[in-house]
mmCIF file of N, CA and C in Angstrom:
data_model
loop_
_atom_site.group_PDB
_atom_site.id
_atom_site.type_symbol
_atom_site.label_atom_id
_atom_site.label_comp_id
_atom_site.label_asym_id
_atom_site.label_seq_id
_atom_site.Cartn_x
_atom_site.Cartn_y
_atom_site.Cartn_z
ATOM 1 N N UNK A 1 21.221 14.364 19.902
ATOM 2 C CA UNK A 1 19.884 13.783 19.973
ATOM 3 C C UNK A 1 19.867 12.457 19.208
ATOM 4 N N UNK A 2 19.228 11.410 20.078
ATOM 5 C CA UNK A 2 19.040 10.275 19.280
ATOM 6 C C UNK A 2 17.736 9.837 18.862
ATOM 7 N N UNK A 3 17.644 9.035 17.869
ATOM 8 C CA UNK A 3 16.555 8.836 16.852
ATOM 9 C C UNK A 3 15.798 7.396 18.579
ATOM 10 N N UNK A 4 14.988 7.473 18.381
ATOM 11 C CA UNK A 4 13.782 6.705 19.455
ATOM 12 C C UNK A 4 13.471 5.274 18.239
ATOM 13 N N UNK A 5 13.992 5.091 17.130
ATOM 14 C CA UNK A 5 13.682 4.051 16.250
ATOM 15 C C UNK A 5 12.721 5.146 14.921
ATOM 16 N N UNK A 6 12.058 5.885 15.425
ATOM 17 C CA UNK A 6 10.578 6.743 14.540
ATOM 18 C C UNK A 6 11.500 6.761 12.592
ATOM 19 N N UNK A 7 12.853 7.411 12.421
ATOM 20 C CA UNK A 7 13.524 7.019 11.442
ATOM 21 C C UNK A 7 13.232 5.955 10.534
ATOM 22 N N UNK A 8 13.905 4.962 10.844
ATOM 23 C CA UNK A 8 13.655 3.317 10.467
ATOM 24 C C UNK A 8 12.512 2.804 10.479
ATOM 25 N N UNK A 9 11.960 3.145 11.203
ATOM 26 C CA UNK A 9 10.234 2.610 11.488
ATOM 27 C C UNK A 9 9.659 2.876 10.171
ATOM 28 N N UNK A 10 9.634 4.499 10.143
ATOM 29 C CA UNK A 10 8.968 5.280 9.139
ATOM 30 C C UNK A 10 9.238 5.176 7.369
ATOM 31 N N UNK A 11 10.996 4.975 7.428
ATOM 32 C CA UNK A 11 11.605 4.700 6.318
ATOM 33 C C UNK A 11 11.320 2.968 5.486
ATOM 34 N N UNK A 12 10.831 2.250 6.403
ATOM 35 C CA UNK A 12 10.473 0.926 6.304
ATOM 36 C C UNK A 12 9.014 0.036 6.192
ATOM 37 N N UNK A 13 8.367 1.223 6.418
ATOM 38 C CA UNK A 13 7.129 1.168 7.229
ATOM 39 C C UNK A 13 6.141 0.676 6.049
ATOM 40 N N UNK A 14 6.309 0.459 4.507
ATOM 41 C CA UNK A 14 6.129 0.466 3.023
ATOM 42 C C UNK A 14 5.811 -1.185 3.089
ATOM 43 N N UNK A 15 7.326 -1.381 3.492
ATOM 44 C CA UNK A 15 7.611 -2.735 3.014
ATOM 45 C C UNK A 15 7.556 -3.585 4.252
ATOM 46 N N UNK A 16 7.386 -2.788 5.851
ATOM 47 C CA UNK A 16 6.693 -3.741 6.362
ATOM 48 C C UNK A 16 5.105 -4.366 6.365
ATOM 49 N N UNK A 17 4.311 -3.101 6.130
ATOM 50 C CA UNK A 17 3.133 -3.158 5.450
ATOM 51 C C UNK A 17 2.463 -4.799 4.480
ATOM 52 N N UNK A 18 3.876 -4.622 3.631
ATOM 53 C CA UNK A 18 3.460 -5.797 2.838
ATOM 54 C C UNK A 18 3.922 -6.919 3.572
ATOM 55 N N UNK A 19 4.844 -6.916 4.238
ATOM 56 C CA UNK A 19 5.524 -8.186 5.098
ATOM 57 C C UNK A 19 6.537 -8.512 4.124
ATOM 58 N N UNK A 20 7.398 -7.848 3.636
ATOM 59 C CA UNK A 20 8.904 -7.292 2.587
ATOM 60 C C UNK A 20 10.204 -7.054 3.569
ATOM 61 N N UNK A 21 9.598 -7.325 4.686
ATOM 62 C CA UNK A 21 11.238 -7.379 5.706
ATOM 63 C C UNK A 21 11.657 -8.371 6.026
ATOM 64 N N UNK A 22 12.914 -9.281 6.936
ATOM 65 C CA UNK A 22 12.953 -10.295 7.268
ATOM 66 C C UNK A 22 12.377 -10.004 8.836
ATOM 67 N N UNK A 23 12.384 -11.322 9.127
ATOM 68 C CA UNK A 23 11.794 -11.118 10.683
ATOM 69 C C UNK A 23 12.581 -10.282 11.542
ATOM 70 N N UNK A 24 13.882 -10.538 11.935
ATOM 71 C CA UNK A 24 14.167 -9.253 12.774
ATOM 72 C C UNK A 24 13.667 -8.052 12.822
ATOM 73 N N UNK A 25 13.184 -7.422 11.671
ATOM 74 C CA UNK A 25 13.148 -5.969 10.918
ATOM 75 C C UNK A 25 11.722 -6.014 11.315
ATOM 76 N N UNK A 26 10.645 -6.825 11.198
ATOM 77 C CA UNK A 26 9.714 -6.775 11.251
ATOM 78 C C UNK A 26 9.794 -6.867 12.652
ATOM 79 N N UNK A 27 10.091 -7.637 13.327
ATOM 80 C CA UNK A 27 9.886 -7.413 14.980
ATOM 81 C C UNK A 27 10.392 -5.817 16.110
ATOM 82 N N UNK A 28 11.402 -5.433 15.207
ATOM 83 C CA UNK A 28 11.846 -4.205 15.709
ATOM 84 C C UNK A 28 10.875 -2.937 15.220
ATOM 85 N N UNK A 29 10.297 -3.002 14.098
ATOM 86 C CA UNK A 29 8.913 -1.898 13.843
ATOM 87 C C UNK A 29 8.095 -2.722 14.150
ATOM 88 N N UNK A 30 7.848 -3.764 14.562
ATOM 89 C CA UNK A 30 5.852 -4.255 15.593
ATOM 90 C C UNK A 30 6.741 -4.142 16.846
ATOM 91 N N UNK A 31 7.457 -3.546 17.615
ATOM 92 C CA UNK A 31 8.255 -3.294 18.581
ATOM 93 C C UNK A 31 7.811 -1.717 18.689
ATOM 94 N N UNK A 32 8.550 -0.997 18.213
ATOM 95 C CA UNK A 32 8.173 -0.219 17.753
ATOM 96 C C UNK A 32 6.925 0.417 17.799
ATOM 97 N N UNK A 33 6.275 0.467 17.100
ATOM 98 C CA UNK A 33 5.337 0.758 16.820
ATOM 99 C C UNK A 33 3.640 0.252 18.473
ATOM 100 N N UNK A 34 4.832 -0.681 18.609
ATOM 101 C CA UNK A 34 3.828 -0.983 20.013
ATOM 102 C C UNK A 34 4.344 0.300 20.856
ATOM 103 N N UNK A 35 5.216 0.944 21.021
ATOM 104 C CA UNK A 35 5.702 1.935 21.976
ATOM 105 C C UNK A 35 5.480 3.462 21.696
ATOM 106 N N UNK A 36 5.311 3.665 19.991
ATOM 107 C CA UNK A 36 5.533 4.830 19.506
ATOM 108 C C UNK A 36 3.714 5.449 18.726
ATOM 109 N N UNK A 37 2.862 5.875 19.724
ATOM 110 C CA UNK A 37 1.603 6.510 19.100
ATOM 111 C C UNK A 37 2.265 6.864 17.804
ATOM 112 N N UNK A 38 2.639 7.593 17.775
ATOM 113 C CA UNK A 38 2.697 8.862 15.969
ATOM 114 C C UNK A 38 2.939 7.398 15.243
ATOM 115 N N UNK A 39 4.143 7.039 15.257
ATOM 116 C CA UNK A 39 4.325 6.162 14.248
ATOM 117 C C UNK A 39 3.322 5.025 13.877
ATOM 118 N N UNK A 40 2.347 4.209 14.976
ATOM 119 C CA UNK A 40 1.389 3.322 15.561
ATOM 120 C C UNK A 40 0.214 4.084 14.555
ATOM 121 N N UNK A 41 -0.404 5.490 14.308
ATOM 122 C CA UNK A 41 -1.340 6.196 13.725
ATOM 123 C C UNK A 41 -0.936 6.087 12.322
ATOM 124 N N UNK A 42 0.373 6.244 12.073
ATOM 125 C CA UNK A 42 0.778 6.337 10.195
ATOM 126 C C UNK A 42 0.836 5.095 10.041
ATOM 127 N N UNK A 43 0.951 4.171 10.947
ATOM 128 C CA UNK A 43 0.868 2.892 10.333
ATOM 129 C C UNK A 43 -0.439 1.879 10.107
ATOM 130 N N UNK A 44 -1.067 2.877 11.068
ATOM 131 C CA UNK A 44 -2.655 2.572 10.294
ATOM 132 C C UNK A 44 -3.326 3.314 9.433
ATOM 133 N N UNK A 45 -2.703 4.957 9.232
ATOM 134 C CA UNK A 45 -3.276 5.365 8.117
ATOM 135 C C UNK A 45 -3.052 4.508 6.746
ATOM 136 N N UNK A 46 -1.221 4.531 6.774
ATOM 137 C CA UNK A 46 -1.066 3.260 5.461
ATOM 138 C C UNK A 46 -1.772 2.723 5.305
ATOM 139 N N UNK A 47 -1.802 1.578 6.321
ATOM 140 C CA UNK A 47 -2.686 0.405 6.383
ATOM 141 C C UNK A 47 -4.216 0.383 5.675
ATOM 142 N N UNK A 48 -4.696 1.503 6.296
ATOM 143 C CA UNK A 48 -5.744 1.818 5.908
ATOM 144 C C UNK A 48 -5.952 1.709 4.355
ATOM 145 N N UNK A 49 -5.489 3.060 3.679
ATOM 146 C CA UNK A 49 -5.038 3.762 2.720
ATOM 147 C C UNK A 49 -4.480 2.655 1.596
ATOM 148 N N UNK A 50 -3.615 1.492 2.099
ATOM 149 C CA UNK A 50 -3.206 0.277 1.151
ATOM 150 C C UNK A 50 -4.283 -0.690 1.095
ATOM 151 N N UNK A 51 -5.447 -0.662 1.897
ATOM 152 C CA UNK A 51 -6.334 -1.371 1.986
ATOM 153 C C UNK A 51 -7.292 -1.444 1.418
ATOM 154 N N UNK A 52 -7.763 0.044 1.198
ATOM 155 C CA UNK A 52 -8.524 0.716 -0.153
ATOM 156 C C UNK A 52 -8.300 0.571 -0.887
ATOM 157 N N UNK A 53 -7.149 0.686 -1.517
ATOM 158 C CA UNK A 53 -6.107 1.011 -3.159
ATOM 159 C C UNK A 53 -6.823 -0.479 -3.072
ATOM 160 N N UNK A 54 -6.424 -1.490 -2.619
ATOM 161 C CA UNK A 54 -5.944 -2.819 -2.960
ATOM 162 C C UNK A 54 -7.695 -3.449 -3.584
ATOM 163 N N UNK A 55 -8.664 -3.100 -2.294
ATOM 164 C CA UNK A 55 -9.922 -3.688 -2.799
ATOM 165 C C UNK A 55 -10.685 -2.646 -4.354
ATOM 166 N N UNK A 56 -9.969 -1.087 -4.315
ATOM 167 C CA UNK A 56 -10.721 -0.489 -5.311
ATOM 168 C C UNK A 56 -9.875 -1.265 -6.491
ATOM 169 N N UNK A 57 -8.893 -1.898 -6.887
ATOM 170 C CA UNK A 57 -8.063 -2.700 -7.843
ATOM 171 C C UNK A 57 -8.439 -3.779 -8.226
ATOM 172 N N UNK A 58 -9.351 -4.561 -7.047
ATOM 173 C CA UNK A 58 -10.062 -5.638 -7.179
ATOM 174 C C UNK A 58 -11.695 -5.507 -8.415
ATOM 175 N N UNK A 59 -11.792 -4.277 -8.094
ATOM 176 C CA UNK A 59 -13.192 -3.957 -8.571
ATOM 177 C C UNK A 59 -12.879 -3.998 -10.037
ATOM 178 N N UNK A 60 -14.060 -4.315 -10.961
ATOM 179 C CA UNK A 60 -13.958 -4.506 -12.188
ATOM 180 C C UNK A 60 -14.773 -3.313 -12.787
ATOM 181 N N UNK A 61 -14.753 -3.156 -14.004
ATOM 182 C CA UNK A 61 -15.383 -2.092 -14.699
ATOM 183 C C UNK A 61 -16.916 -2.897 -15.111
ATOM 184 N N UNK A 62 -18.062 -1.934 -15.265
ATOM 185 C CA UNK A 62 -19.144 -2.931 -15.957
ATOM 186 C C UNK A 62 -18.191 -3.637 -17.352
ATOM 187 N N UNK A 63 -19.924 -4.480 -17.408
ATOM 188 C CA UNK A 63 -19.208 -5.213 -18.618
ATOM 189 C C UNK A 63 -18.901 -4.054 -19.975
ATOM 190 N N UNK A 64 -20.185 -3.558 -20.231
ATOM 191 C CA UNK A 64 -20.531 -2.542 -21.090
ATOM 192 C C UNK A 64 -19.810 -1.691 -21.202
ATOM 193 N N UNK A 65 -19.182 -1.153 -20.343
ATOM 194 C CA UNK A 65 -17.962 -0.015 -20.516
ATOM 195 C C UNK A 65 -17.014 -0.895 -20.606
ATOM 196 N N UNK A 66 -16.349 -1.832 -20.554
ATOM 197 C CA UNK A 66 -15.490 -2.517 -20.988
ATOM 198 C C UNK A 66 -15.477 -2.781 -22.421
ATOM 199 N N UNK A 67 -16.478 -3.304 -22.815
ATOM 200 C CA UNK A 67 -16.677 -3.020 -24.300
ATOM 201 C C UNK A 67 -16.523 -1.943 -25.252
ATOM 202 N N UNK A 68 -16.902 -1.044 -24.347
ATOM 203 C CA UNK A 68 -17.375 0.096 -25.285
ATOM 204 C C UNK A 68 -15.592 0.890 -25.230
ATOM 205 N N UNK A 69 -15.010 0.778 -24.332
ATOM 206 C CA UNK A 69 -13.530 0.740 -24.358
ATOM 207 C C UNK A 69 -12.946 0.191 -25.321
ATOM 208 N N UNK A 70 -13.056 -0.972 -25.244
ATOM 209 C CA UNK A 70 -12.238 -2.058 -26.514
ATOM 210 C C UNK A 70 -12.893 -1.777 -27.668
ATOM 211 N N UNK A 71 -13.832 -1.479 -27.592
ATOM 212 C CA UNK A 71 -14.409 -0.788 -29.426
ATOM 213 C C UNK A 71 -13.415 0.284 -29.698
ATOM 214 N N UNK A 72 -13.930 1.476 -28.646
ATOM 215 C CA UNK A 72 -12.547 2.438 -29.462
ATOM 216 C C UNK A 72 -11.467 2.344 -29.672
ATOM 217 N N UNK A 73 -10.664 1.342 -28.527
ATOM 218 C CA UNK A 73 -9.176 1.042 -28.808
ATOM 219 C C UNK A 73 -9.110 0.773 -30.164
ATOM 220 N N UNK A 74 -9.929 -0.700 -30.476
ATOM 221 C CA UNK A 74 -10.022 -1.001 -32.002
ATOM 222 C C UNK A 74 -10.289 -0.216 -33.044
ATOM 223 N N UNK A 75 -11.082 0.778 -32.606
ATOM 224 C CA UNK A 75 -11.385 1.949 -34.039
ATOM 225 C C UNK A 75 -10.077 2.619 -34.088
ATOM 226 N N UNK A 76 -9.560 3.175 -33.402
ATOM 227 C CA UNK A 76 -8.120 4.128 -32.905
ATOM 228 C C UNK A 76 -7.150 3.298 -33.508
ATOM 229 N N UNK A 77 -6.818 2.106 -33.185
ATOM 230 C CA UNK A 77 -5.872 1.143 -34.544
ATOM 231 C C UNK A 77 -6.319 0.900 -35.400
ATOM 232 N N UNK A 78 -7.431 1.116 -35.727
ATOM 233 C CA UNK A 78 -7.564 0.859 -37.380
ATOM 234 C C UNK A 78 -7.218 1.873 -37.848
ATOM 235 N N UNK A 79 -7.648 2.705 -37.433
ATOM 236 C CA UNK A 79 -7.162 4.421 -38.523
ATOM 237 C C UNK A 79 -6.290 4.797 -38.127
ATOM 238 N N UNK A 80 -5.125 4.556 -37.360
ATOM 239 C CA UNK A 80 -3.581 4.792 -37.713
ATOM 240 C C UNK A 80 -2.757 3.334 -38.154
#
């Protein structure tokens, strides 16, 4: 039995995401992935899923809890 590409696709599929392949690599999984549903679905769950992470990372804490953070850090080094 031979692998249909789904292997490589899947094993790569991280760092094509970010655009971390060279172009060949990237054209053979958007190749790919144009032919293969299953793999075409995980590559938008990623997608998805890296898309979230990325904007909830963007988000900042209030100001106030930011503070109130850095107060305790500072109390916590003073008394050790």
């Amino acid at each position: 039995m031979t692998d249909c590409g789904c292997e490589k696709a899947r094993r790569d599929l991280e760092e094509y995401l970010r655009n971390e392949v060279c172009k060949t690599q990237h054209s053979d999984i958007t190749e790919h992935l144009e032919q293969c549903p299953e793999c075409r679905d995980e590559a938008l769950v990623a997608r998805t899923l890296t898309d979230v992470v990325a904007r909830a990372c963007k988000e900042a804490a209030p100001e106030e809890l930011r503070d109130l953070v850095m107060a305790k850090l500072r109390e916590a080094q003073a008394s050790h």
